[in-house]
CSV table of C-alpha atoms in Angstrom, one decimal:
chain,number,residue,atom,x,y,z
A,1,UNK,CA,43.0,83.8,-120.7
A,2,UNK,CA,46.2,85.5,-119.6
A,3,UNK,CA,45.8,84.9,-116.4
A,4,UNK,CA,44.8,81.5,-116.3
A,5,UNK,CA,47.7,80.8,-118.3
A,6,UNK,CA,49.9,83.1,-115.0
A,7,UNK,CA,48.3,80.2,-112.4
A,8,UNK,CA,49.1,77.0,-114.4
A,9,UNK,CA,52.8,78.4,-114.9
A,10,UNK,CA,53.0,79.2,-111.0
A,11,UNK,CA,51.4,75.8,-109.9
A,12,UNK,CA,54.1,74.1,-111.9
A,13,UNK,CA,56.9,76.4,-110.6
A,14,UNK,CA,55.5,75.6,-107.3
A,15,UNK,CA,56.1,72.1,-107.0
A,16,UNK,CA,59.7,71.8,-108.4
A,17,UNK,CA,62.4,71.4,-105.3
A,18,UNK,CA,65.9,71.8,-105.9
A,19,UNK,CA,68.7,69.5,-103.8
A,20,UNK,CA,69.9,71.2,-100.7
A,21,UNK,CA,74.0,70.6,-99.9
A,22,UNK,CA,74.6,70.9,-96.2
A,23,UNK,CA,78.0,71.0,-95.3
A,24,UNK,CA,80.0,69.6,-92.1
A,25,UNK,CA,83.2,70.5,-90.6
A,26,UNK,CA,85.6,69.7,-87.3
A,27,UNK,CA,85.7,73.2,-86.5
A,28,UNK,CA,81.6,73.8,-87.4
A,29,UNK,CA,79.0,74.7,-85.4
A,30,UNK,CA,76.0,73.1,-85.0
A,31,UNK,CA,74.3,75.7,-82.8
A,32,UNK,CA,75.6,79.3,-84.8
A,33,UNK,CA,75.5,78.3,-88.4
A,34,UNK,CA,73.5,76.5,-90.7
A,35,UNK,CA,75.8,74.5,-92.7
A,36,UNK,CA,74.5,75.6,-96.3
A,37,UNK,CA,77.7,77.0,-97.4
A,38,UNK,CA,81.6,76.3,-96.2
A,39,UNK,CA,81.5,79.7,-94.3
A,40,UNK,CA,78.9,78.6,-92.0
A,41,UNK,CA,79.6,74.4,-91.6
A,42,UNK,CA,77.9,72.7,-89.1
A,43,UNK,CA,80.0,70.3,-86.4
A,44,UNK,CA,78.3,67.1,-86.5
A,45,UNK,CA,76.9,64.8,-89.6
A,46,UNK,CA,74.3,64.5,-87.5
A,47,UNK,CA,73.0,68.3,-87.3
A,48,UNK,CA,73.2,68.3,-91.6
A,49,UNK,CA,70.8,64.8,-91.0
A,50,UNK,CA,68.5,66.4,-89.0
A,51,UNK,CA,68.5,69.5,-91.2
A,52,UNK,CA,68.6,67.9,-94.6
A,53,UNK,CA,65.4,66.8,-96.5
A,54,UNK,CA,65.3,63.8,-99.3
A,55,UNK,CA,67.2,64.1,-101.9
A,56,UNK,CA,69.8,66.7,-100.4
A,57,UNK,CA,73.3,66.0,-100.1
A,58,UNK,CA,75.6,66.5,-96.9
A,59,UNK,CA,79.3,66.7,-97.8
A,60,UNK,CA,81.9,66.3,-94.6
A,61,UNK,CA,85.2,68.0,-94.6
A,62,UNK,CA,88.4,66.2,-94.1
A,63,UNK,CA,88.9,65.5,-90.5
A,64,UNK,CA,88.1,62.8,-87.7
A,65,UNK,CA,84.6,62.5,-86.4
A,66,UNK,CA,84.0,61.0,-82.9
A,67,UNK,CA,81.0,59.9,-82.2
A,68,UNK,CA,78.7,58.6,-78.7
A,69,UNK,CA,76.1,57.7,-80.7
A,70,UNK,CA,75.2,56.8,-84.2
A,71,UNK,CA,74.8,59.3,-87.4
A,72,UNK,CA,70.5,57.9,-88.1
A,73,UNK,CA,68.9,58.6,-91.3
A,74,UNK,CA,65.4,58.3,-90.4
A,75,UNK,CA,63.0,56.0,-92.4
A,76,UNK,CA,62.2,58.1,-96.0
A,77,UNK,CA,64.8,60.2,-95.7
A,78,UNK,CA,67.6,59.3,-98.4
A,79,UNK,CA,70.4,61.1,-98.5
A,80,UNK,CA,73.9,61.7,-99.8
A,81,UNK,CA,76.7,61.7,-97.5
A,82,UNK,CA,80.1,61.6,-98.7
A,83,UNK,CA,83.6,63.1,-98.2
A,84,UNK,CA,84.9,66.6,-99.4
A,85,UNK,CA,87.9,65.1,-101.3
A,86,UNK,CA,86.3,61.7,-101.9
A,87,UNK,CA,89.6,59.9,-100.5
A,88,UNK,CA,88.3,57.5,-97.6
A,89,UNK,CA,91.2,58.4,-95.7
A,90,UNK,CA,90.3,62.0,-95.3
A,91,UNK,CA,87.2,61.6,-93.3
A,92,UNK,CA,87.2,59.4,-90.8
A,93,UNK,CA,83.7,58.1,-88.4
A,94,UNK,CA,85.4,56.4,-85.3
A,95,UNK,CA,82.1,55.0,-83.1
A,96,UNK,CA,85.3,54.8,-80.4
A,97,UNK,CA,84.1,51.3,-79.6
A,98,UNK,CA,80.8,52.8,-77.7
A,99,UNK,CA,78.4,52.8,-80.8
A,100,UNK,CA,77.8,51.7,-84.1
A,101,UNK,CA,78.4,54.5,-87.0
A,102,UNK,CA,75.9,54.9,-89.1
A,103,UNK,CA,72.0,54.1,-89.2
A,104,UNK,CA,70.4,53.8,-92.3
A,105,UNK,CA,67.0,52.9,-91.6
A,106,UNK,CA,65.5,52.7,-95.4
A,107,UNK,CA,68.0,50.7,-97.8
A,108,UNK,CA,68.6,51.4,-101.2
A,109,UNK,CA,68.8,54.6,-102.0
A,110,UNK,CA,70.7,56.3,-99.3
A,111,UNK,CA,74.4,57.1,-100.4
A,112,UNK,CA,77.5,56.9,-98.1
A,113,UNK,CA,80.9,57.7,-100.3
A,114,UNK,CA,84.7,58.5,-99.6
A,115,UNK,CA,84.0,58.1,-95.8
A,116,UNK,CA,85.7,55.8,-93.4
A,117,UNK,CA,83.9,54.2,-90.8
A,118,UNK,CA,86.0,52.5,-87.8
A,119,UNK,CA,85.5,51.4,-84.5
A,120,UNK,CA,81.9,50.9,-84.8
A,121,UNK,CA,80.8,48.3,-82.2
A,122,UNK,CA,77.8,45.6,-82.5
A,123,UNK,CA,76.1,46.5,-78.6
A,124,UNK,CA,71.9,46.7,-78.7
A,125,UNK,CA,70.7,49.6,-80.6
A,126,UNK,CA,66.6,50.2,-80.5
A,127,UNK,CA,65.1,50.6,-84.1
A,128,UNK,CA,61.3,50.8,-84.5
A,129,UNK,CA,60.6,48.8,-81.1
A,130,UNK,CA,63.3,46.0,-82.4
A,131,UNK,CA,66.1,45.3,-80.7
A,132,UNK,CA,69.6,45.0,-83.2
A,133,UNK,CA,73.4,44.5,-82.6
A,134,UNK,CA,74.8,46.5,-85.6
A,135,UNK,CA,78.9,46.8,-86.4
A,136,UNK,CA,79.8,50.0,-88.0
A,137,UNK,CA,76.9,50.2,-90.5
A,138,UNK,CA,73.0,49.3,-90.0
A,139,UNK,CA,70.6,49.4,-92.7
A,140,UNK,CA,67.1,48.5,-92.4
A,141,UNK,CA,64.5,48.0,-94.7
């Protein structure tokens, strides 16, 4: 009886999954670190997507963030992204008038917070064999 009692505890222990925090910085690397703790932050909000699974949580240190192409959170993935200090005009996402900012493509549940997003520009972006003209911020559902 003991160790049947041992396997239901582990099958239960098994399935529980903790929130990962991936963390983003101007002076990051996306190629050395990992970005799970501020010693190691990756470069790029779109390295921490990549990395991050649903439900985790990528938090961006003050600083300007160019970008040449749009930050995507693909379909079921849902995320937090948000801003170190949670004042919109410490992090700043500047598409530099060559891409939209941010790609959401579920809606609802992903979370973007403290983060400014400027420059974005509407030009043709490809999602799932459509063809859209986005500003700063496309969601799709």
């Amino acid at each position: 009886m003991q160790k049947l009692k041992f396997l239901a505890v582990m099958s239960l222990t098994a399935t529980v999954v903790c929130a990962g925090t991936y963390y983003v910085a101007p002076d990051g690397n996306d190629y050395e670190n990992t970005g799970v703790a501020w010693s190691c932050p990756l470069k790029t909000i779109q390295k921490a997507v990549a990395l991050a699974s649903s439900g985790d949580v990528v938090i961006v240190s003050n600083g300007v963030y160019l970008l040449d192409s749009p930050v995507e959170v693909p379909a079921g993935k849902y995320l937090k992204i948000k801003s170190y200090s949670g004042n919109f005009n410490d992090v700043i996402v500047d598409g530099q008038h060559k891409t939209h900012c941010f790609a959401f493509l579920t809606i609802g549940v992903n979370l973007l917070s403290g983060i400014t997003v400027r420059r974005g520009t509407g030009g043709a972006y490809v999602a799932d064999n459509a063809t859209v003209y986005p500003g700063g911020i496309m969601m799709r559902g």
